Coordinates of C-alpha atoms in Angstrom, one line a residue:
Chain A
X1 CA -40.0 68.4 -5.3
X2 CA -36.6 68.0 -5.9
X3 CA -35.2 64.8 -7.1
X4 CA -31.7 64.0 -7.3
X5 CA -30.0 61.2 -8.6
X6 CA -28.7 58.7 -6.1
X7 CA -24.9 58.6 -6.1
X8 CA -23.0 55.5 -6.6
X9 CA -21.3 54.3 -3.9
X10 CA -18.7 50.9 -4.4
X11 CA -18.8 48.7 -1.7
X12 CA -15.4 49.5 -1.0
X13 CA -16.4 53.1 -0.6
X14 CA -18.6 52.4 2.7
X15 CA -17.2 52.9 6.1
X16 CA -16.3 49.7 8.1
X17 CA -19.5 48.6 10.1
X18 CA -17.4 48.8 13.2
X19 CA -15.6 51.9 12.6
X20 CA -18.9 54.0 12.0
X21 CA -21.0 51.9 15.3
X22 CA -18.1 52.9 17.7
X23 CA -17.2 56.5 17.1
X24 CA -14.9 57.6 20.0
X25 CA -12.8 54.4 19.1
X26 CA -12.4 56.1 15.4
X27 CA -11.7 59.3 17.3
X28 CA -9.4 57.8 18.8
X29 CA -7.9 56.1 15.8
X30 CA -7.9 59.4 13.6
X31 CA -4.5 60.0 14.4
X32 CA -3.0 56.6 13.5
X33 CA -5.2 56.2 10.8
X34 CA -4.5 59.8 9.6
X35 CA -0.2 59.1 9.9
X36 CA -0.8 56.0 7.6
X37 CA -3.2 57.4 4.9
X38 CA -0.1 60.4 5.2
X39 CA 2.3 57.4 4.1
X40 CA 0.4 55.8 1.6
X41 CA 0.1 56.4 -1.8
X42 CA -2.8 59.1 -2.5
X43 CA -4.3 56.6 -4.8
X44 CA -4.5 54.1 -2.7
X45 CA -5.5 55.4 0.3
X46 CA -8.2 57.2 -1.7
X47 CA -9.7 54.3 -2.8
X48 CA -9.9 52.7 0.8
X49 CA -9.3 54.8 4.1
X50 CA -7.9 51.9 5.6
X51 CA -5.3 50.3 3.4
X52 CA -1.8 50.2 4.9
X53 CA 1.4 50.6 2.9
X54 CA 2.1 47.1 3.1
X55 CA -0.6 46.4 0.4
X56 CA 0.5 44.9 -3.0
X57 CA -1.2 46.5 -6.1
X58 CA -0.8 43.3 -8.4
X59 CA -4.0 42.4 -9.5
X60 CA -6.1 40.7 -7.2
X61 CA -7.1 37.0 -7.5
X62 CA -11.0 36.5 -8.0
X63 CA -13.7 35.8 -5.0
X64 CA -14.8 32.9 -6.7
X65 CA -11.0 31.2 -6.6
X66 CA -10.2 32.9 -3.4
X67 CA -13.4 31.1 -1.8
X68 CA -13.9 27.9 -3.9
X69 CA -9.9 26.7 -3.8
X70 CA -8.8 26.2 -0.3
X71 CA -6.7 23.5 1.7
X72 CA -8.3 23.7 5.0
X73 CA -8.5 19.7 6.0
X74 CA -10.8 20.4 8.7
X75 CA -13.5 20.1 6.2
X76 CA -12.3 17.9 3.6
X77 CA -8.5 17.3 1.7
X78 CA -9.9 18.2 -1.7
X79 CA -9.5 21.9 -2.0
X80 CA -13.1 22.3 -3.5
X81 CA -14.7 20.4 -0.3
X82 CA -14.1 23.3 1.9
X83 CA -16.4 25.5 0.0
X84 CA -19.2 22.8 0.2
X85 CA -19.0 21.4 3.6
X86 CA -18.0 24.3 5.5
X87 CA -21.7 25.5 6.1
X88 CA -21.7 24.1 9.2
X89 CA -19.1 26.2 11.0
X90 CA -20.7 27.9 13.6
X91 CA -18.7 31.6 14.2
X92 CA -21.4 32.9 16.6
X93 CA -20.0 32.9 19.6
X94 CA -16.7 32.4 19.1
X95 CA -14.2 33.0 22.0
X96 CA -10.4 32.6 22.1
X97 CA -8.2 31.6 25.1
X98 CA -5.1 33.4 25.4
X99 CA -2.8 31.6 27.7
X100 CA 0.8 30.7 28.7
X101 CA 3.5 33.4 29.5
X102 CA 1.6 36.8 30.1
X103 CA 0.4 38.8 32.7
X104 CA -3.3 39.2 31.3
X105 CA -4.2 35.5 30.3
X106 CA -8.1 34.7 29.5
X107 CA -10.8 33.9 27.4
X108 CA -12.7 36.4 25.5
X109 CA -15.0 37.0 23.1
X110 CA -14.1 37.5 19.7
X111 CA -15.5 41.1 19.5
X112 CA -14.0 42.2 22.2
X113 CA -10.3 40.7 21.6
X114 CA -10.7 42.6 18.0
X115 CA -12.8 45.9 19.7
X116 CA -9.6 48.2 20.6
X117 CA -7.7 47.2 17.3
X118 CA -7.9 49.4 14.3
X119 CA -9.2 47.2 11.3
X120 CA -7.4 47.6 8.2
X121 CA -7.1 46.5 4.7
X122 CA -4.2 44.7 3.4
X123 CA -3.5 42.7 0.3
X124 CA -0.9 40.1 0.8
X125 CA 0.3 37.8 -1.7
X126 CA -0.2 34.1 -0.2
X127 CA 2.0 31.4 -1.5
X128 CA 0.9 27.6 -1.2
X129 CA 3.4 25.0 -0.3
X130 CA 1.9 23.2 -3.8
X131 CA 3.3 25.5 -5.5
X132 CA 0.1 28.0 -6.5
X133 CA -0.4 30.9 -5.2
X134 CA -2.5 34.2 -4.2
X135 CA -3.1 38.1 -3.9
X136 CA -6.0 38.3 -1.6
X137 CA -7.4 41.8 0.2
X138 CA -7.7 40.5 3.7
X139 CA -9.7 42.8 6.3
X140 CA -8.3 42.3 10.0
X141 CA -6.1 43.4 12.6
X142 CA -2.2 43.7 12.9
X143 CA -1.1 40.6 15.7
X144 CA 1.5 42.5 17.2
X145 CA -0.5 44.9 19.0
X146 CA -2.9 42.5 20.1
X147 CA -0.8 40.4 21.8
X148 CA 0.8 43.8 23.8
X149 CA -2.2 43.8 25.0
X150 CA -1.8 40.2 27.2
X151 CA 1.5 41.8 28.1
X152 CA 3.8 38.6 27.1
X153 CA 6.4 38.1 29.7
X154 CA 10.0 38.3 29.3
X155 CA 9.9 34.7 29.0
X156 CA 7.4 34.0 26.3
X157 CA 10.1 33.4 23.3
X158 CA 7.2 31.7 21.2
X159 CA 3.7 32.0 20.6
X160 CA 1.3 28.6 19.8
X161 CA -2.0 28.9 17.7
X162 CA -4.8 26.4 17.3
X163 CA -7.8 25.9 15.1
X164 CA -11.0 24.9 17.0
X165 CA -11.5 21.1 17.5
X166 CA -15.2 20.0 17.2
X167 CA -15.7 16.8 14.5
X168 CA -19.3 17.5 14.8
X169 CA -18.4 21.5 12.9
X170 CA -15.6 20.1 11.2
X171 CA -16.3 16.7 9.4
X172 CA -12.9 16.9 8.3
X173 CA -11.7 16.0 11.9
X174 CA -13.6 12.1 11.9
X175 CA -10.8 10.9 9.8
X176 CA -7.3 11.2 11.5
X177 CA -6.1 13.1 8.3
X178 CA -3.9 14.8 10.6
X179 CA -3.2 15.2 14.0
X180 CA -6.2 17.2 15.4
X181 CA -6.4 20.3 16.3
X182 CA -4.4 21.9 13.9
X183 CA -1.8 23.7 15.6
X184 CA 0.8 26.2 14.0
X185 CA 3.4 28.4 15.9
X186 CA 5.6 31.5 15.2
X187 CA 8.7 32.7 16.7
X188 CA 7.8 35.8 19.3
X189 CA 9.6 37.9 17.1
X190 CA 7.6 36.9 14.2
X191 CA 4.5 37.1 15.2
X192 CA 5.5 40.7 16.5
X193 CA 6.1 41.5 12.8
X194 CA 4.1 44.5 11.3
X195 CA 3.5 42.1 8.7
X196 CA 1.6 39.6 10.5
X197 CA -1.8 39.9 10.3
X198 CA -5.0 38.5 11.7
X199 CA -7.5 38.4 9.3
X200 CA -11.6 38.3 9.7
X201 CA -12.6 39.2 6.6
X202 CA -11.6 39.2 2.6
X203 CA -12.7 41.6 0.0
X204 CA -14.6 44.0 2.3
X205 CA -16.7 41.1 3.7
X206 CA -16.7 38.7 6.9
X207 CA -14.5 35.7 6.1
X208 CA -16.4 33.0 4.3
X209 CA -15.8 29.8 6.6
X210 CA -14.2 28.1 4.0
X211 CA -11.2 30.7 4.5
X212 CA -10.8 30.0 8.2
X213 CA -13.9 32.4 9.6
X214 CA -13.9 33.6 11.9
X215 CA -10.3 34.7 12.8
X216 CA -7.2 33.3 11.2
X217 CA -3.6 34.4 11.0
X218 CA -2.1 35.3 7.4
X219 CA 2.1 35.0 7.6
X220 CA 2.7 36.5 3.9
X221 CA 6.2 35.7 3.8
X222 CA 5.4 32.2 4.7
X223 CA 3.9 28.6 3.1
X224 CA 0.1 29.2 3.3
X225 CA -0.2 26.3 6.0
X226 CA 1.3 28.7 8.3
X227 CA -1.4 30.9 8.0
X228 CA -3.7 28.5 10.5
X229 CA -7.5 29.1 10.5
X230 CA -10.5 29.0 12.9
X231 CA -8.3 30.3 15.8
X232 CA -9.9 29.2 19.5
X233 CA -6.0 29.2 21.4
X234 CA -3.5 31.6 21.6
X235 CA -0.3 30.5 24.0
X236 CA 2.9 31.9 24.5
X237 CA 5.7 29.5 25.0
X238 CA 9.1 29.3 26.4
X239 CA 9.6 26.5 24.0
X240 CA 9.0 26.1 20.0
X241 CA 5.5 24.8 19.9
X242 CA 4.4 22.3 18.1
X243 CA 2.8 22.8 13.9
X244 CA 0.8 19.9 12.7
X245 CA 2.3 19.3 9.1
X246 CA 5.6 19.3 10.9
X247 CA 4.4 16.6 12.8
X248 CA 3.0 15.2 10.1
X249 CA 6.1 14.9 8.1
X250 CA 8.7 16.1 9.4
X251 CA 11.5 16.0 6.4
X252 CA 9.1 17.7 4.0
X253 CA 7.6 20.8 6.5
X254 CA 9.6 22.6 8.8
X255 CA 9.0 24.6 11.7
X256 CA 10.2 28.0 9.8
X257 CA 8.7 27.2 6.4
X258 CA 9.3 30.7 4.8
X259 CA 8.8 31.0 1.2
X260 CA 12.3 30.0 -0.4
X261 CA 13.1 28.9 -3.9
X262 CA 16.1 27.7 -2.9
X263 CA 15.0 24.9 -0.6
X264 CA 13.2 22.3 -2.4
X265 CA 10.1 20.6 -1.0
X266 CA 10.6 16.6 -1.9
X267 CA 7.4 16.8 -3.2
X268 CA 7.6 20.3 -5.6
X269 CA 10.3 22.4 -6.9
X270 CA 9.8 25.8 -5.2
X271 CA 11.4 27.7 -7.6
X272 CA 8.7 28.7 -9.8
X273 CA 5.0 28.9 -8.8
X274 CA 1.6 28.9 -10.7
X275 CA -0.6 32.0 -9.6
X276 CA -4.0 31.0 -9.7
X277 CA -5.9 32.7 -12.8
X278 CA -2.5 32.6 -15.1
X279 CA -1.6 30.4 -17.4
X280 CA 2.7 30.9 -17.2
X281 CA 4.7 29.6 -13.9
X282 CA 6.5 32.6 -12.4
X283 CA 9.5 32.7 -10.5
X284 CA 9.2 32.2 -6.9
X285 CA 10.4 35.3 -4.7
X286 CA 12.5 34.8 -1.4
X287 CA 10.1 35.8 1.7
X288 CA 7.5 35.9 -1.2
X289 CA 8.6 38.7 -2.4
X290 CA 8.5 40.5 1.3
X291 CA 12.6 40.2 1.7
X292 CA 13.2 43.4 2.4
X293 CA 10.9 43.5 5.5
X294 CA 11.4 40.3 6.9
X295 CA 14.9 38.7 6.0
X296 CA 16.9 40.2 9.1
X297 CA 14.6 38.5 11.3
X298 CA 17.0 35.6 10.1
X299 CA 20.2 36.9 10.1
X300 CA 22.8 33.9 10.9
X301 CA 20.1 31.1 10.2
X302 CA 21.0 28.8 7.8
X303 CA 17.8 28.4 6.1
X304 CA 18.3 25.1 4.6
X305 CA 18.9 23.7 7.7
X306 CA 16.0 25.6 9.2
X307 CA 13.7 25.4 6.3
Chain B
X1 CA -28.0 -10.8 -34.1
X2 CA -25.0 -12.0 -35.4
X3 CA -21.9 -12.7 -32.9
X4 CA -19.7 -10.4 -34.8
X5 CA -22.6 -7.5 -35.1
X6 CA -22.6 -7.7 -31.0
X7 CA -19.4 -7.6 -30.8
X8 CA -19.0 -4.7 -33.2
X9 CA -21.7 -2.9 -31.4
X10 CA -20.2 -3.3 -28.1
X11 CA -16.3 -2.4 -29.3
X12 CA -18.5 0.8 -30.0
X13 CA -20.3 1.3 -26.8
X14 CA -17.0 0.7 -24.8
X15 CA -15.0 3.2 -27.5
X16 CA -17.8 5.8 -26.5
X17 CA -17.6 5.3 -22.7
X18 CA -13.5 5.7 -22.8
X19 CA -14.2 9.3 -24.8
X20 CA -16.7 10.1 -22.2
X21 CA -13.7 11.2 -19.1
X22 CA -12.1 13.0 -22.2
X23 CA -15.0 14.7 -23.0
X24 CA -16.2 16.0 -19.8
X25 CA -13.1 17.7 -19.5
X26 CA -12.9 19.6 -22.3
X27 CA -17.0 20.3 -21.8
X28 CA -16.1 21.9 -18.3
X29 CA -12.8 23.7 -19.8
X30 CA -15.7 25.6 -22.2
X31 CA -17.5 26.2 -19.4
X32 CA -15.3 27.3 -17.0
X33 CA -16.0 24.3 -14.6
X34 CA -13.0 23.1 -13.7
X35 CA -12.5 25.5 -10.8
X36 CA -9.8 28.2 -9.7
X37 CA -6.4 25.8 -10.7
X38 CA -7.7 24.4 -14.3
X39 CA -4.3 23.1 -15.3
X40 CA -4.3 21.1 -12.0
X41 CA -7.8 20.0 -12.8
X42 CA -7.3 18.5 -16.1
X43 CA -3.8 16.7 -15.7
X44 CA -5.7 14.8 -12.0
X45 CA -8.9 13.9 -14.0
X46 CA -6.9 12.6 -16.8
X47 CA -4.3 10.6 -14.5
X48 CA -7.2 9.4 -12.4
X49 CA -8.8 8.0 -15.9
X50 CA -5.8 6.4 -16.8
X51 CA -5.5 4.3 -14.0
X52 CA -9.2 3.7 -13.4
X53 CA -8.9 2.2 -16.9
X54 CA -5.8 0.1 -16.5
X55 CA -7.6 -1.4 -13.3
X56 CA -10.7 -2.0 -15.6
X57 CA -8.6 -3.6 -17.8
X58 CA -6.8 -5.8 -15.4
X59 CA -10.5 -6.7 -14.1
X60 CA -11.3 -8.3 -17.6
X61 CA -9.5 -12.1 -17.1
X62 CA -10.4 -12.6 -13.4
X63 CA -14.2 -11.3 -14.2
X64 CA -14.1 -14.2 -17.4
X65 CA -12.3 -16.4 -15.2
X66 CA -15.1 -16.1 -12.5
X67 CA -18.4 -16.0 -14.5
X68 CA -17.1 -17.5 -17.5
X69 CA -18.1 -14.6 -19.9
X70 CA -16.2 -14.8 -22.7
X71 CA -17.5 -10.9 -24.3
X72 CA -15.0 -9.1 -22.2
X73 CA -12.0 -10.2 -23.8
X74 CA -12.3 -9.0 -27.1
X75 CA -12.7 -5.7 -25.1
X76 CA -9.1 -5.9 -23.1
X77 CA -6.8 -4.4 -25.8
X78 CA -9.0 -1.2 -26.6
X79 CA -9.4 -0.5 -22.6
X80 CA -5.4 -1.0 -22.6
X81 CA -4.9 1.6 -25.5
X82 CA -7.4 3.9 -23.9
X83 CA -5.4 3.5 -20.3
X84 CA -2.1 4.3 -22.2
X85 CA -3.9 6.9 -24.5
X86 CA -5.1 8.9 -20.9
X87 CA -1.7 8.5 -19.4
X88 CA -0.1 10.2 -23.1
X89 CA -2.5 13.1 -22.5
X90 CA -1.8 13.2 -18.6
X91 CA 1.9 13.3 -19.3
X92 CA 1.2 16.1 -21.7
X93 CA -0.4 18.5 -19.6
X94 CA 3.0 18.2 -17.2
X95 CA 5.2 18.1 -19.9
X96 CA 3.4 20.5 -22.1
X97 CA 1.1 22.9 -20.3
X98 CA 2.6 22.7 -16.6
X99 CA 6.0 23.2 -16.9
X100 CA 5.5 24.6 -21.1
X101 CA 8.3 22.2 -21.9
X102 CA 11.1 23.5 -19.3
X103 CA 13.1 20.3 -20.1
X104 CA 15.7 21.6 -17.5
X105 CA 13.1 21.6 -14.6
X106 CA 11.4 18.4 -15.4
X107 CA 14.5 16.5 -16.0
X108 CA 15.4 18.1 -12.2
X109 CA 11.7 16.6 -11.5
X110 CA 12.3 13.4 -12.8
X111 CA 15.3 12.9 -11.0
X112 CA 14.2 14.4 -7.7
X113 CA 11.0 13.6 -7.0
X114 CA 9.8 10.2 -6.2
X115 CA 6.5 10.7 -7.5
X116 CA 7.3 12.1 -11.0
X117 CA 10.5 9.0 -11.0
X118 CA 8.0 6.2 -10.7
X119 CA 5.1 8.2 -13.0
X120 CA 7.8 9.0 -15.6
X121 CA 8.9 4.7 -15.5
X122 CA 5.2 3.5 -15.6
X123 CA 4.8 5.6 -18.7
X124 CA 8.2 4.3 -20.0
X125 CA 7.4 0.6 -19.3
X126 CA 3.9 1.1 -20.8
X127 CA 5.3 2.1 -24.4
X128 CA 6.3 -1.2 -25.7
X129 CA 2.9 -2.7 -24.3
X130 CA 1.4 0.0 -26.5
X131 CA 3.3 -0.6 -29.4
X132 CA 3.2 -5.3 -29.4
X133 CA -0.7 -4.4 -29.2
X134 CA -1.4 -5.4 -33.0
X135 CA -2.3 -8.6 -34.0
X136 CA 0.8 -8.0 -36.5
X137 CA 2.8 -7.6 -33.2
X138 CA 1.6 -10.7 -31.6
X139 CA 2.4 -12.9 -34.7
X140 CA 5.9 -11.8 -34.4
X141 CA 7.0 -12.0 -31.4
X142 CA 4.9 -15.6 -30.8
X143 CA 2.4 -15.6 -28.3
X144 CA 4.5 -17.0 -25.6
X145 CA 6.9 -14.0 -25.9
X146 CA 4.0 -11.4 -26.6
X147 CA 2.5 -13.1 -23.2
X148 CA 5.5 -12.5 -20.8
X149 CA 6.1 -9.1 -22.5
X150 CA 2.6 -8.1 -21.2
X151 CA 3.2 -9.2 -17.9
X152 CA 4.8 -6.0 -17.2
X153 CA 1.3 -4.9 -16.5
X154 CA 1.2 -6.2 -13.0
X155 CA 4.2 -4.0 -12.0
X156 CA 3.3 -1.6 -14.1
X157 CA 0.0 -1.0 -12.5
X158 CA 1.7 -1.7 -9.0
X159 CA 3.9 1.5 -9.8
X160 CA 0.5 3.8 -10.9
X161 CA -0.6 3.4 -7.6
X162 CA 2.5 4.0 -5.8
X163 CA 2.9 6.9 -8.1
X164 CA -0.3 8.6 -6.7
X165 CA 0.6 7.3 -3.1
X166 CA 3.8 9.5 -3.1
X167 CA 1.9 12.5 -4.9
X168 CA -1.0 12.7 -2.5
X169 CA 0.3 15.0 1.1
X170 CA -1.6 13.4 3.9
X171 CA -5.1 11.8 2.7
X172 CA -3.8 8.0 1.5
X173 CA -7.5 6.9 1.4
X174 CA -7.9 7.2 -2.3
X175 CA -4.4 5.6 -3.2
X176 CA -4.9 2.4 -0.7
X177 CA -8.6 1.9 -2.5
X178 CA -7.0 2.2 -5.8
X179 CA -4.2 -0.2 -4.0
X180 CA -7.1 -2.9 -2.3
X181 CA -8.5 -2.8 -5.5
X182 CA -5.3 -3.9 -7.8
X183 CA -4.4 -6.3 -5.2
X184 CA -7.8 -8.1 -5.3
X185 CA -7.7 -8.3 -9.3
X186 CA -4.4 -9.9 -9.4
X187 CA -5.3 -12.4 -5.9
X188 CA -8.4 -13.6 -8.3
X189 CA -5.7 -14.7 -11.3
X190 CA -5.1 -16.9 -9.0
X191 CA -6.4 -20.4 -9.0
X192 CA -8.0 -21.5 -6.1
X193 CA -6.6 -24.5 -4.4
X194 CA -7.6 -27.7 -6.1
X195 CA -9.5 -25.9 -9.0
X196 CA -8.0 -25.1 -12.8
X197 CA -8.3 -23.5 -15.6
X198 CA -11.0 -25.2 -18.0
X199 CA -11.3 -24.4 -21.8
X200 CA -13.1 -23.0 -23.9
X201 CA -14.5 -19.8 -21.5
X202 CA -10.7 -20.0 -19.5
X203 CA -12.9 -20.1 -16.4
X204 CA -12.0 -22.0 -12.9
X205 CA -13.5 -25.1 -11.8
X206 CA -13.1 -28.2 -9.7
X207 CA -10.6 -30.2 -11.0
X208 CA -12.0 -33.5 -11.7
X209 CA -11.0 -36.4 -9.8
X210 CA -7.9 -38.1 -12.0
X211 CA -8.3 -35.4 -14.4

């Protein structure tokens, strides 16, 4: 008999569930996937087939803080409630609407909306209004290509996003905390961004709910409010939509809300932040450090005025 | 037992219970309990301390006033001292472990940011309360003087709340209970209409009829 020993194999090592289920779809994927592996960094890409070159490779801040430290209001405004209370999310079903100006509106099931996307890996630094902030390897889908897929129209200029509203899942919603549902918006343009991500997952694994399972948007060059969670709506608008803490308080959050140390919030400096695990402030970057990609999308703007 | 043996033994019990918030902060710093932001952690526990025990202490004349008790007030000072002594070690964290001393940015701070302005004049108004709390104090500035020195409590305590009212974003709940809570203690210094102030317990009642 011949016995061999078992070789390891790191989490991270395993083929995405939905890659190796639906095999024509990676066939189909091989050459995209194969042009981006091409342009990332050999050590990177060996290490997971699916990470883009937009990845950081600062070190990565732990699952425990990723998962136990979160502002999502929906279930509680302490940022340790979330991780308690959020057990009673329910992600199974979970459709989204996608409505307003495009030629292919509907509702569909989550599967499916994500089915003809390839899933990647991309760690994103994520910067907290409050001045703390993250690296996090998000697993998802770029937005841009999703959205070509409702065909926009020519007069969609915006698009709207909103977090599911049920106070029986969310016992965050009984109080009026905020303005419920949460609601959050990007400029077309924005959300077209290779940077803008969808995300369903973190560290290799479904999103806990706590992070905004089953789908939410992560807007790295943006406050982490942004970045809205639980995603039911999608519309595209003619007009700037609405985004709840703008609504809330409208001197201290804007509709913009990029990361910027020059423009103070009332409530914290911005120029230096706290990244969770360190013990040292560090400077704040512009875009959070992801100037270079997105700071022409602003060209002419005066970003104090549109903070 | 002996008056002054109670009283010794409750000064302790009380000195004990004010270590206690103290102590189960540094407990969870060992033990890595105080979650992903510790920094954050520790200076909100000690701030929340520090005015849960200058409410405590503002509860100790209406509660004699109400019941009579006269054990509490021997107590009032040492819950003052510990009140100022959690606001010192709240202060510190900012000062000293949040910003590491940037006096640049926390002057900016102080100057821009309601929350820190009003936190940074409680904690200045509090120092001479700290420092007249000797009896030595008290014999030297004459207890009328010592008495409206110490007055500055009330606003004081008025401008802890509004302190954490401006820090907190959305959820007011716990500043207004902190608020409701300050209000009732200073409506019950009161005196209810028709009623006084009787020695020896310094407690309300009726005012007799030609009194």
């Amino acid at each position: 008999m011949l016995i061999r020993p078992r070789p390891f194999l790191a989490e991270r090592e395993v083929t995405d569930q939905a890659l190796y289920l639906d095999r024509r779809r990676f066939l189909a994927n091989t050459a995209t996937l194969a042009a981006t592996v091409l342009t990332t960094r050999a050590g990177l890409a060996a290490e997971s087939p699916l990470r883009t070159p937009f990845s950081t490779d600062e070190e990565r801040t732990p699952w425990d803080s990723v998962t136990s430290y979160n502002n999502f209001y929906e279930f509680g405004t302490d940022k340790a409630d979330p991780a308690r209370t959020a057990g009673t999310l329910r992600v199974t079903p979970w459709a989204v609407a996608v409505e307003g100006e495009c030629r292919k509106p509907g509702t569909i099931a989550l599967e499916d909306l994500l089915a003809p996307s390839l899933i990647e890996e991309r760690i994103y630094r994520l910067r907290c209004v409050e001045g703390w902030s993250m690296v996090i390897p998000w697993r998802g889908v770029a937005l841009a290509a999703l959205l070509d897929r409702f065909e926009p129209t020519a007069q969609a200029k915006f698009v709207g996003f909103q977090t599911l509203h049920d106070p029986f899942q969310m016992p965050g919603q009984r109080r009026p905390v905020l303005a419920w549902p949460y609601v959050e918006g990007l400029r077309l343009d924005e959300a077209m961004h290779p940077l803008t991500f969808l995300a369903t997952g973190l560290y290799g694994r479904d999103l806990p709910a706590q992070n905004g399972a089953p789908l939410r948007l992560v807007v790295p060059w943006k406050y982490g409010f942004k970045s809205i969670k639980s995603i039911v709506r999608i519309r595209f608008t003619r007009e700037q939509p609405p985004t709840s803490w703008n609504l809330s308080a409208p001197s201290e959050y804007g509709f913009y809300s990029n990361v910027n140390p020059d423009v103070d919030h009332p409530r914290w400096s911005q120029k230096t932040e706290r990244r969770i695990g360190e013990f040292r402030r560090r400077k704040t970057l512009p875009f959070n450090g992801y100037a270079e990609q997105v700071a022409s999308l602003y060209t002419g703007l005066d970003l104090r005025k549109d903070f | 037992m002996v008056p002054a043996t109670r009283l010794r033994i409750l000064k302790s019990a009380v000195f004990i219970l004010c270590l206690l918030p103290a102590a189960n902060l540094i407990w969870l710093a060992v033990n890595n309990g105080l979650g992903a932001n510790p920094i954050e952690a520790v200076t909100r526990g000690l701030g929340d301390w520090a005015l849960r025990l200058l409410l405590v202490t503002l509860a100790v004349t209406p509660l004699r006033r109400l019941s009579g008790w006269t054990w509490p007030a021997p107590l009032r000072r040492m819950l003052g001292l510990f009140a100022f002594t959690y606001v010192v070690l709240h202060l510190s964290m900012y000062l000293g472990v949040d910003q590491l001393f940037d006096w640049e940015t926390i002057w900016a701070d102080v100057l821009k940011r309601r929350y820190i302005t009003i936190g940074m004049l409680t904690f200045v108004l509090l120092v001479p309360l700290a420092v007249t709390s000797t009896k030595a104090m008290i014999r030297r500035l004459g207890g009328r003087r010592w008495q409206r020195l110490h007055r500055l409590v009330y606003p004081i305590a008025a401008l802890a709340v509004l302190h954490y009212y401006l820090m907190v974003k959305a959820d007011i709940r716990l500043p207004l209970i902190h608020g409701a809570i300050l209000a009732l203690l200073l409506v019950l210094r009161l005196p209810p209409r028709g009623w006084v102030c009787l020695p020896p317990q310094g407690r309300w009642s009726l005012r007799r009829p030609g009194a």
